[in-house]
GROMACS .gro file of C-alpha atoms in nm:
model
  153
    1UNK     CA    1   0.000   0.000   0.000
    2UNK     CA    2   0.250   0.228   0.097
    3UNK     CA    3   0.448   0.175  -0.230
    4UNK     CA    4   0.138   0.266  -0.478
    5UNK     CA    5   0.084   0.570  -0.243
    6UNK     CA    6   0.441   0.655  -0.320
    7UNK     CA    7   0.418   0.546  -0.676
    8UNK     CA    8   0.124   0.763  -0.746
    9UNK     CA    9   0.313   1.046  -0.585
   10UNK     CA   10   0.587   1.024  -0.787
   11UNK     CA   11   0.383   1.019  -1.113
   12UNK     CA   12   0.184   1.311  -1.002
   13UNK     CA   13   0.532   1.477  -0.939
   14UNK     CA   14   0.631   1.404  -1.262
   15UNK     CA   15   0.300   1.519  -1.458
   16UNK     CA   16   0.397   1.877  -1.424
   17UNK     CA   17   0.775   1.874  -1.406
   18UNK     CA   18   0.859   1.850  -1.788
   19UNK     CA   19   0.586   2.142  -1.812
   20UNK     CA   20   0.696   2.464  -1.894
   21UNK     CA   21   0.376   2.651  -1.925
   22UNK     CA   22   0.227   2.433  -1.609
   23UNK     CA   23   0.050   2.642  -1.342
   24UNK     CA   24   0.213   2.528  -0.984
   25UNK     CA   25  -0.074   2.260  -0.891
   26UNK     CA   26  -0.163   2.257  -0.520
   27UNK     CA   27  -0.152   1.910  -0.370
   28UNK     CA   28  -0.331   1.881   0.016
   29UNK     CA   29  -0.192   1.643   0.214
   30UNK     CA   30  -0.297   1.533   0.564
   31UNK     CA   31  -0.031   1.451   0.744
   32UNK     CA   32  -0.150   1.395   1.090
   33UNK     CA   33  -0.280   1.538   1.430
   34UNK     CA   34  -0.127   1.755   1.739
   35UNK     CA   35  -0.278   1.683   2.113
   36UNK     CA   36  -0.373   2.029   2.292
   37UNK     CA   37  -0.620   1.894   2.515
   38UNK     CA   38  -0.425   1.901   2.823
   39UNK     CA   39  -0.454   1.545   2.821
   40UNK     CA   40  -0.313   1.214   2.667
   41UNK     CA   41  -0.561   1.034   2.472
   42UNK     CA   42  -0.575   0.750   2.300
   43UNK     CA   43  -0.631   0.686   1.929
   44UNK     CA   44  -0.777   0.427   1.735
   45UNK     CA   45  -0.791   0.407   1.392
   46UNK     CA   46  -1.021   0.083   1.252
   47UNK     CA   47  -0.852   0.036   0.934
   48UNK     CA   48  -0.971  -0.281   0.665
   49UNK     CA   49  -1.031  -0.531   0.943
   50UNK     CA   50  -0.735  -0.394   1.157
   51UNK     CA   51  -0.676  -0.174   1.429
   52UNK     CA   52  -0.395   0.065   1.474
   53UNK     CA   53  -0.395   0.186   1.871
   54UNK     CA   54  -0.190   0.502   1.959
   55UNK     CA   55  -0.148   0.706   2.265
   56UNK     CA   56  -0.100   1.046   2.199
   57UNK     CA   57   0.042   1.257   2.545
   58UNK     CA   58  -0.056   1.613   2.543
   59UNK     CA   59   0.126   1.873   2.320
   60UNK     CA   60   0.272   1.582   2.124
   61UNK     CA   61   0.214   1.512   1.798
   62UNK     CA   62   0.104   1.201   1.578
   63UNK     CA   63   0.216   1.140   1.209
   64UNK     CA   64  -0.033   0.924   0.995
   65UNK     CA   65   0.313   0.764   0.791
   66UNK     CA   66   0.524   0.608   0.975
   67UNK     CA   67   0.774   0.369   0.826
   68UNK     CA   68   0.843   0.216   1.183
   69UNK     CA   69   0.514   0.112   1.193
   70UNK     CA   70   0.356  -0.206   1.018
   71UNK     CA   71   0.054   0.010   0.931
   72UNK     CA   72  -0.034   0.338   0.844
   73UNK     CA   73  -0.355   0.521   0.864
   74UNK     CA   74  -0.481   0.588   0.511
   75UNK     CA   75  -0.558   0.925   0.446
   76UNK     CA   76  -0.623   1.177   0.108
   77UNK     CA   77  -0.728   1.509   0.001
   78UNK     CA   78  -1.025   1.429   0.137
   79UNK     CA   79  -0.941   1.314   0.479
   80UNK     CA   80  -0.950   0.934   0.624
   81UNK     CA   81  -1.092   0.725   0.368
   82UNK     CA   82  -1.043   0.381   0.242
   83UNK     CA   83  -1.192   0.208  -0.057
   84UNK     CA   84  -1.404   0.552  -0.033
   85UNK     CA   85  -1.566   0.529   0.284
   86UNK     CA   86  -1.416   0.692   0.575
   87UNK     CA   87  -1.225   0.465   0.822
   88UNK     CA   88  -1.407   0.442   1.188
   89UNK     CA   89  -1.166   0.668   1.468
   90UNK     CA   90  -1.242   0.611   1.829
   91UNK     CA   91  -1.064   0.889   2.074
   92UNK     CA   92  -1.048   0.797   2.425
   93UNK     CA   93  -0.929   1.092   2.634
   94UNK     CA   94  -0.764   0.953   2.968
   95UNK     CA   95  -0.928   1.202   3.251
   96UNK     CA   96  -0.966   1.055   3.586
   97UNK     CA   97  -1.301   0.882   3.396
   98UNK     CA   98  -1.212   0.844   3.032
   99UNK     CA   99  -1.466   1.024   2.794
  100UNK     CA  100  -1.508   0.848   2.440
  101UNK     CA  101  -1.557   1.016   2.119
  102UNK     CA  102  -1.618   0.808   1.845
  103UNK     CA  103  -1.618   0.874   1.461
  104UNK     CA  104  -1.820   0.589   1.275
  105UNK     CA  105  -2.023   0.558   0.955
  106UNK     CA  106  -2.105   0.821   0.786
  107UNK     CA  107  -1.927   1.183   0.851
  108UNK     CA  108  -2.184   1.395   1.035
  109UNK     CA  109  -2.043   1.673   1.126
  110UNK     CA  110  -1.751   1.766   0.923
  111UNK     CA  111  -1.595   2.092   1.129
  112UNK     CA  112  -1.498   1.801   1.423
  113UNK     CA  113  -1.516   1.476   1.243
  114UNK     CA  114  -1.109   1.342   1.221
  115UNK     CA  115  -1.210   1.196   0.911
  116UNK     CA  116  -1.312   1.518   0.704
  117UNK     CA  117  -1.034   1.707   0.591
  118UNK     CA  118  -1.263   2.019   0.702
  119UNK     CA  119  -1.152   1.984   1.045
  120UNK     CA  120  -0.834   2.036   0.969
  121UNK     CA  121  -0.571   2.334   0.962
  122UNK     CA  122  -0.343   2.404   0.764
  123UNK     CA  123   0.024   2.402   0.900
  124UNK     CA  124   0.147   2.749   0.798
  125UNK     CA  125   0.469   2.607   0.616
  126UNK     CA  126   0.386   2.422   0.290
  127UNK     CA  127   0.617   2.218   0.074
  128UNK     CA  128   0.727   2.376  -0.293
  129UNK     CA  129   0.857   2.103  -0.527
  130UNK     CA  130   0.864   2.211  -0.907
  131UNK     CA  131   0.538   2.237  -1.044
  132UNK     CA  132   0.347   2.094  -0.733
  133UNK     CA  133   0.271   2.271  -0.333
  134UNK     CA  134   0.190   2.080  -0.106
  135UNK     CA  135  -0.096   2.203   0.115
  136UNK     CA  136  -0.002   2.038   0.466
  137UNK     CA  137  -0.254   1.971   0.704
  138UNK     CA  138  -0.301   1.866   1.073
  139UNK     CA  139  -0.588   1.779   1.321
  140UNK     CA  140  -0.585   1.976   1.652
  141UNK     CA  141  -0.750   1.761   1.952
  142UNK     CA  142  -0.845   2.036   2.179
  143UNK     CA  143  -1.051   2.065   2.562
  144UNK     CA  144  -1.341   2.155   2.350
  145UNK     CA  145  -1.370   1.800   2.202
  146UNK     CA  146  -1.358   1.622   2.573
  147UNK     CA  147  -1.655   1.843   2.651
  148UNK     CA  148  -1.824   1.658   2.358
  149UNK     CA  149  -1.728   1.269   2.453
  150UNK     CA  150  -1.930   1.081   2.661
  151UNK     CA  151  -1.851   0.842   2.929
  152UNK     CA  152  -1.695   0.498   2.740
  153UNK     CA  153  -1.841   0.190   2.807
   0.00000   0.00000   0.00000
């Protein structure tokens, strides 16, 4: 998987590069998420009949590629999808009770759902390669989304 991700890359590199009258195409990439909850929480990412389990301590960040790892959460300009559904997310923060959030089926809410690239920010520094920019993005847990969990089961 991670080799026809970087294959496609590549090509889409190349598309432009031996273009001289090519307009710089803007490329958004999510790259992964930053915890500024003021508290660790852990991640789960449901991916293909797999789960990749994270714990993310507050102010740290989380990168979606990680060659260390044996998988990787799938992501695109459009945020987590796979096969074109978005892959199920499951944030527990760890307060003296943890509070659950979960993100399954359908996106509901994009402005909070991990999965929809419209809850993302941009990172102010983006990456110029000839003929292609690449829009980074990252996800920004915040206090705001522990007020919205629930008690997990």
């Amino acid at each position: 998987m991670k080799t026809l991700l970087a294959l496609l890359f590549i090509l889409m590199l190349s598309a432009c590069s031996d273009c001289e009258d090519c307009e710089e195409a803007v490329h958004d990439d999510i790259v992964g998420l930053k915890n500024e909850s003021g508290v660790d929480v852990e991640m789960s990412f449901f991916i293909d009949g797999d789960t990749l389990n994270a714990i993310v301590k507050d102010q740290e960040r989380f990168y979606y590629s990680d060659t260390s790892r044996e998988k990787n959460v799938p992501s695109n300009n459009q945020g987590l999808y796979l096969f074109g559904k978005p892959i199920g997310v499951k944030m527990v923060f760890l307060t003296e009770s943890a509070k659950c959030l979960d993100f399954v089926g359908d996106v509901e809410n994009k402005d909070i759902d991990i999965r929809s690239i419209e809850s993302y920010q941009k990172i102010e520094d983006d990456v110029a390669m000839p003929g292609v920019r690449l829009q980074l993005y990252q996800y920004i847990i915040t206090a705001s989304l522990i007020d919205r969990a629930k008690e997990c089961n």
